[in-house]
Coordinates of C-alpha atoms in Angstrom, one line a residue:
X130 CA -9.7 -46.4 -32.7
X131 CA -9.8 -45.8 -29.0
X132 CA -9.9 -42.1 -28.0
X133 CA -8.6 -41.1 -24.5
X134 CA -10.5 -37.8 -24.0
X135 CA -13.8 -38.5 -22.3
X136 CA -17.1 -36.6 -22.0
X137 CA -16.4 -36.0 -18.3
X138 CA -13.2 -34.1 -19.1
X139 CA -15.0 -32.0 -21.7
X140 CA -17.8 -31.1 -19.2
X141 CA -15.2 -30.2 -16.6
X142 CA -13.3 -28.0 -19.0
X143 CA -16.5 -26.2 -20.1
X144 CA -17.4 -25.7 -16.4
X145 CA -14.1 -24.1 -15.4
X146 CA -14.0 -21.9 -18.5
X147 CA -17.6 -20.7 -18.0
X148 CA -17.0 -20.2 -14.3
X149 CA -14.1 -17.9 -15.1
X150 CA -16.5 -15.5 -16.9
X151 CA -15.1 -16.0 -20.4
X152 CA -12.4 -13.4 -19.8
X153 CA -9.2 -15.6 -19.7
X154 CA -8.6 -14.5 -16.1
X155 CA -9.4 -16.3 -12.9
X156 CA -12.5 -15.2 -10.9
X157 CA -12.9 -15.2 -7.2
X158 CA -14.8 -18.1 -5.8
X159 CA -18.5 -17.7 -6.1
X160 CA -18.3 -14.6 -8.3
X161 CA -19.1 -16.3 -11.6
X162 CA -22.2 -18.0 -13.0
X163 CA -23.0 -21.6 -12.0
X164 CA -20.5 -24.0 -13.5
X165 CA -23.2 -25.7 -15.6
X166 CA -24.5 -22.4 -17.0
X167 CA -24.1 -22.0 -20.8
X168 CA -22.0 -19.0 -21.9
X169 CA -24.1 -15.9 -22.8
X170 CA -23.6 -14.5 -26.3
X171 CA -23.6 -11.0 -24.8
X172 CA -20.5 -11.6 -22.6
X173 CA -17.2 -9.8 -23.3
X174 CA -16.0 -13.1 -24.8
X175 CA -18.6 -12.9 -27.6
X176 CA -16.9 -12.7 -31.0
X177 CA -17.4 -13.4 -34.7
X178 CA -15.1 -16.4 -34.7
X179 CA -14.5 -16.5 -38.4
X180 CA -13.6 -12.8 -38.5
X181 CA -11.4 -13.1 -35.4
X182 CA -9.3 -15.8 -37.0
X183 CA -9.3 -14.2 -40.4
X184 CA -8.1 -10.9 -38.9
X185 CA -5.2 -12.8 -37.3
X186 CA -4.2 -14.5 -40.5
X187 CA -4.5 -11.3 -42.5
X188 CA -1.7 -9.8 -40.4
X189 CA 0.6 -12.6 -41.4
X190 CA 2.9 -11.6 -44.2
X191 CA 6.1 -12.8 -45.9
X192 CA 7.8 -9.7 -44.6
X193 CA 7.0 -10.6 -41.0
X194 CA 9.3 -12.0 -38.3
X195 CA 9.6 -15.4 -36.7
X196 CA 11.5 -16.5 -33.6
X197 CA 12.4 -20.2 -33.3
X198 CA 11.0 -21.4 -30.0
X199 CA 13.3 -23.1 -27.6
X200 CA 12.6 -26.6 -26.3
X201 CA 11.2 -25.1 -23.1
X202 CA 8.9 -22.8 -25.0
X203 CA 7.5 -25.7 -27.2
X204 CA 7.0 -27.9 -24.2
X205 CA 5.2 -25.2 -22.2
X206 CA 2.6 -24.5 -24.9
X207 CA 2.0 -28.2 -25.5
X208 CA 1.7 -28.8 -21.8
X209 CA -0.9 -26.0 -21.6
X210 CA -2.9 -27.6 -24.3
X211 CA -2.8 -31.0 -22.6
X212 CA -3.9 -29.5 -19.3
X213 CA -6.8 -27.7 -21.0
X214 CA -8.0 -30.9 -22.7
X215 CA -7.9 -32.6 -19.3
X216 CA -10.1 -29.9 -17.8
X217 CA -7.4 -28.3 -15.7
X218 CA -7.7 -24.6 -16.6
X219 CA -5.4 -23.4 -13.8
X220 CA -2.7 -25.8 -14.8
X221 CA -3.0 -24.7 -18.4
X222 CA -2.7 -21.1 -17.4
X223 CA 0.4 -21.8 -15.3
X224 CA 2.1 -23.7 -18.1
X225 CA 1.2 -21.1 -20.8
X226 CA 2.2 -18.1 -18.6
X227 CA 5.8 -19.4 -18.5
X228 CA 6.1 -18.4 -22.1
X229 CA 3.8 -15.4 -22.3
X230 CA 0.7 -17.3 -23.6
X231 CA -2.8 -17.4 -22.2
X232 CA -6.2 -19.1 -22.6
X233 CA -9.4 -17.2 -23.4
X234 CA -12.9 -18.5 -23.6
X235 CA -14.9 -17.2 -26.5
X236 CA -18.5 -17.6 -27.8
X237 CA -19.1 -17.4 -31.5
X238 CA -22.0 -15.1 -32.3
X239 CA -22.9 -17.3 -35.3
X240 CA -24.5 -20.2 -33.5
X241 CA -23.2 -19.8 -30.0
X242 CA -20.3 -22.2 -30.3
X243 CA -18.0 -22.1 -27.3
X244 CA -14.3 -22.4 -27.9
X245 CA -11.1 -21.9 -26.0
X246 CA -8.4 -19.8 -27.6
X247 CA -4.8 -20.5 -26.7
X248 CA -2.6 -17.6 -27.9
X249 CA 0.2 -15.2 -27.2
X250 CA -1.0 -12.9 -24.4
X251 CA 0.0 -9.7 -26.4
X252 CA -0.2 -8.5 -29.9
X253 CA 3.5 -7.6 -29.8
X254 CA 4.4 -11.1 -28.9
X255 CA 2.3 -12.5 -31.8
X256 CA 4.0 -10.2 -34.2
X257 CA 7.5 -10.7 -32.9
X258 CA 7.5 -14.5 -32.3
X259 CA 4.8 -15.8 -34.7
X260 CA 4.2 -19.0 -32.8
X261 CA 0.5 -19.3 -33.7
X262 CA -2.8 -20.1 -32.0
X263 CA -4.8 -23.1 -31.0
X264 CA -8.7 -23.2 -30.8
X265 CA -10.5 -26.0 -28.9
X266 CA -14.2 -26.7 -29.5
X267 CA -16.0 -27.0 -26.1
X268 CA -19.1 -28.8 -27.3
X269 CA -17.7 -32.1 -26.3
X270 CA -14.4 -34.1 -25.8
X271 CA -11.6 -33.4 -28.2
X272 CA -11.7 -36.0 -30.9
X273 CA -9.8 -34.7 -34.0
X274 CA -7.6 -31.9 -35.1
X275 CA -7.3 -29.7 -38.2
X276 CA -3.9 -28.2 -38.9
X277 CA -3.2 -25.0 -40.9
X278 CA 0.6 -24.7 -41.3
X279 CA 0.8 -22.1 -44.1
X280 CA -1.7 -19.3 -43.6
X281 CA -1.4 -16.5 -46.2
X282 CA 1.3 -18.5 -48.1
X283 CA -1.4 -21.0 -48.9
X284 CA -4.1 -18.3 -49.2
X285 CA -7.4 -18.8 -47.4
X286 CA -6.6 -22.3 -46.1
X287 CA -7.6 -20.9 -42.7
X288 CA -11.2 -20.7 -44.1
X289 CA -11.1 -24.5 -44.4
X290 CA -9.9 -24.9 -40.8
X291 CA -12.6 -22.5 -39.5
X292 CA -15.3 -24.2 -41.4
X293 CA -14.3 -27.6 -40.0
X294 CA -14.0 -26.2 -36.4
X295 CA -17.5 -24.7 -36.6
X296 CA -19.1 -27.6 -38.4
X297 CA -18.0 -30.7 -36.4
X298 CA -18.0 -31.0 -32.6
X299 CA -14.8 -32.2 -30.9
X300 CA -12.3 -30.3 -33.1
X301 CA -9.0 -28.6 -32.3
X302 CA -7.7 -26.1 -34.8
X303 CA -3.9 -25.7 -34.8
X304 CA -2.9 -22.5 -36.6
X305 CA 0.6 -21.3 -37.6
X306 CA 1.4 -17.7 -36.7
X307 CA 4.0 -16.8 -39.4
X308 CA 4.3 -16.9 -43.1
X309 CA 6.4 -19.9 -44.3
X310 CA 8.8 -17.4 -45.9
X311 CA 9.2 -15.1 -42.9
X312 CA 12.7 -14.3 -41.8
X313 CA 13.6 -15.6 -38.4
X314 CA 16.1 -16.0 -35.6
X315 CA 16.7 -18.3 -32.7
X316 CA 15.8 -17.4 -29.2
X317 CA 19.4 -16.5 -28.7
X318 CA 19.1 -14.0 -31.6
X319 CA 21.3 -15.7 -34.2
X320 CA 20.1 -15.8 -37.8
X321 CA 18.6 -19.0 -38.9
X322 CA 17.8 -20.9 -42.1
X323 CA 15.6 -19.5 -44.9
X324 CA 12.8 -22.0 -44.2
X325 CA 12.9 -21.3 -40.4
X326 CA 9.1 -20.6 -40.3
X327 CA 7.9 -23.5 -42.4
X328 CA 6.3 -25.4 -39.6
X329 CA 5.2 -28.3 -41.8
X330 CA 8.8 -29.2 -42.2
X331 CA 10.4 -28.1 -38.9
X332 CA 10.3 -30.1 -35.7
X333 CA 11.4 -27.2 -33.6
X334 CA 8.1 -25.3 -33.7
X335 CA 5.2 -24.8 -31.3
X336 CA 2.9 -25.9 -34.2
X337 CA 4.6 -29.3 -34.4
X338 CA 4.8 -29.7 -30.6
X339 CA 1.0 -29.1 -30.2
X340 CA 0.1 -31.3 -33.2
X341 CA 2.3 -34.1 -31.8
X342 CA 0.7 -33.8 -28.4
X343 CA -2.7 -34.2 -29.9
X344 CA -1.6 -37.2 -32.0
X345 CA -0.2 -38.8 -28.9
X346 CA -3.7 -38.5 -27.5
X347 CA -4.9 -40.5 -30.6
X348 CA -6.5 -37.5 -32.3
X349 CA -6.5 -38.0 -36.0
X350 CA -5.6 -35.0 -38.2
X351 CA -6.4 -33.2 -41.4
X352 CA -3.6 -30.9 -42.5
X353 CA -4.9 -28.4 -45.2
X354 CA -2.7 -26.8 -47.9
X355 CA -3.1 -24.9 -51.1
X356 CA -1.4 -25.1 -54.5
X357 CA -1.3 -23.1 -57.7
X358 CA -3.7 -24.1 -60.4
X359 CA -0.8 -24.5 -62.8
X360 CA 1.0 -27.0 -60.6
X361 CA -1.7 -29.7 -61.3
X362 CA -4.1 -28.1 -63.9
X363 CA -6.4 -31.1 -64.2
X364 CA -7.1 -31.5 -60.5
X365 CA -8.8 -29.5 -57.8
X366 CA -7.8 -31.4 -54.7
X367 CA -4.9 -33.8 -53.8
X368 CA -5.6 -36.2 -51.0
X369 CA -2.7 -38.1 -49.3
X370 CA -2.1 -40.0 -46.1
X371 CA 1.3 -38.6 -45.7
X372 CA 4.1 -40.9 -44.7
X373 CA 1.8 -43.5 -43.1
X374 CA -1.3 -45.4 -44.1
X375 CA -3.4 -45.4 -40.9
X376 CA -5.7 -42.9 -42.6
X377 CA -6.2 -44.7 -45.9
X378 CA -9.8 -45.7 -45.3
X379 CA -10.6 -42.1 -44.4
X380 CA -8.6 -40.7 -47.4
X381 CA -10.7 -42.9 -49.7
X382 CA -13.9 -41.7 -48.1
X383 CA -12.8 -38.1 -48.5
X384 CA -11.9 -38.5 -52.1
X385 CA -15.3 -40.0 -52.8
X386 CA -17.1 -37.2 -51.0
X387 CA -15.1 -34.6 -53.0
X388 CA -16.0 -36.3 -56.3
X389 CA -19.6 -36.4 -55.3
X390 CA -19.4 -32.6 -55.1
X391 CA -17.9 -32.4 -58.6
X392 CA -14.4 -31.7 -57.5
X393 CA -11.5 -33.3 -59.3
X394 CA -9.3 -35.4 -57.0
X395 CA -5.8 -36.8 -57.3
X396 CA -5.4 -39.8 -54.9
X397 CA -1.8 -40.2 -54.0
X398 CA -2.2 -43.9 -53.2
X399 CA -3.4 -44.4 -56.8
X400 CA -1.1 -42.2 -58.9
X401 CA 1.7 -39.7 -58.8
X402 CA 0.4 -36.2 -57.9
X403 CA 3.5 -34.1 -58.4
X404 CA 5.2 -32.4 -55.5
X405 CA 1.9 -32.2 -53.5
X406 CA 1.9 -35.5 -51.8
X407 CA 2.8 -34.4 -48.2
X408 CA 5.1 -37.3 -47.5
X409 CA 7.8 -35.2 -45.8
X410 CA 5.7 -33.2 -43.4
X411 CA 6.9 -33.6 -39.9
X412 CA 3.4 -33.8 -38.4
X413 CA 2.6 -36.7 -40.7
X414 CA 5.8 -38.4 -39.7
X415 CA 4.9 -38.3 -36.1
X416 CA 1.3 -39.5 -36.8
X417 CA 2.7 -42.4 -38.7
X418 CA 5.0 -43.3 -35.9
X419 CA 2.2 -43.5 -33.4
X420 CA -0.3 -45.1 -35.8
X421 CA -2.8 -42.2 -35.9
X422 CA -4.7 -41.3 -39.1
X423 CA -3.3 -38.2 -40.9
X424 CA -4.7 -36.7 -44.1
X425 CA -2.7 -34.2 -46.1
X426 CA -5.2 -32.3 -48.3
X427 CA -4.1 -29.8 -51.0
X428 CA -6.7 -27.4 -52.6
X429 CA -6.0 -25.5 -55.8
X430 CA -6.5 -21.7 -55.9
X431 CA -9.7 -22.0 -57.8
X432 CA -11.3 -23.8 -54.9
X433 CA -9.8 -21.6 -52.2
X434 CA -10.9 -18.3 -53.8
X435 CA -14.5 -19.4 -54.3
X436 CA -16.6 -19.3 -51.1
X437 CA -19.0 -21.8 -52.6
X438 CA -16.3 -24.3 -53.4
X439 CA -14.7 -23.8 -50.0
X440 CA -18.0 -24.7 -48.5
X441 CA -18.2 -27.9 -50.7
X442 CA -14.6 -28.9 -49.7
X443 CA -15.5 -28.3 -46.0
X444 CA -18.7 -30.4 -46.4
X445 CA -16.6 -33.2 -47.8
X446 CA -14.1 -33.0 -45.0
X447 CA -16.9 -33.0 -42.4
X448 CA -18.0 -36.4 -43.6
X449 CA -14.7 -37.7 -42.2
X450 CA -14.4 -35.5 -39.1
X451 CA -18.0 -36.2 -37.9
X452 CA -17.1 -39.9 -37.9
X453 CA -14.0 -39.2 -36.0
X454 CA -16.1 -37.2 -33.6
X455 CA -18.6 -40.0 -33.0

């Protein structure tokens, strides 16, 4: 599979983010460290990345609000992500600022990983709109994406996304910002459908716009979900390629890696796995349309609530993403 993002773009992106001082704001020329200098852990951008993302998802509740973004809003955030991946930080900031978003450079205290965070510029905006965040690993060119469409509703699925982002270079984490059952309205203020915030099944979301933009750049995707143990009591994980089959070889590899870690796997291409097959998710539809691998992976509650089993599931997923990252 040919990947469009090159090492030069990644180095340019790292340079401009480092030069800006890791604050998310432009610095006067010559005021920052050399463009090639690594970020310092003690800078204001130093965070515990896992805790930062978990704190965000912990604030997402079924009683929260969600505002359906207009087409202009969706395009602006997707354009900002594209510009950032191309190393154009100023262009990314301009696109994002149109809709009250910003980009911040962060350093993870655990290991020194550098990431860019694309998010609402204010906590009020996050709570009111619920459009979510994007995290871009800066250790190299963007090669793959992990999508978390149902934080809180699919409890602790963000831990799978965080583990992958930390563990394999070249990742982009796309994270929804509202509970799938959150009440919502359109940008004009009119009431909308009950499933308005279910970004896995709605095309009119920032989440879908960003995921599609990454698929258009030929970045394969893992979309992580959770299911109740009672829904499929004899299985721990359900692995599917969604609507298409471009990811079948990777799905088979993932299933084998999960079994090697003593996790019970239902393979959708081999048998019926109940209502957990992910064939109607809009991100998978778009990936199938452009011929990019897409893996829809469901984890039961037993796995998600056990840190050791989460680590095993992430380790299995890494065996796929590290090959995408190569």
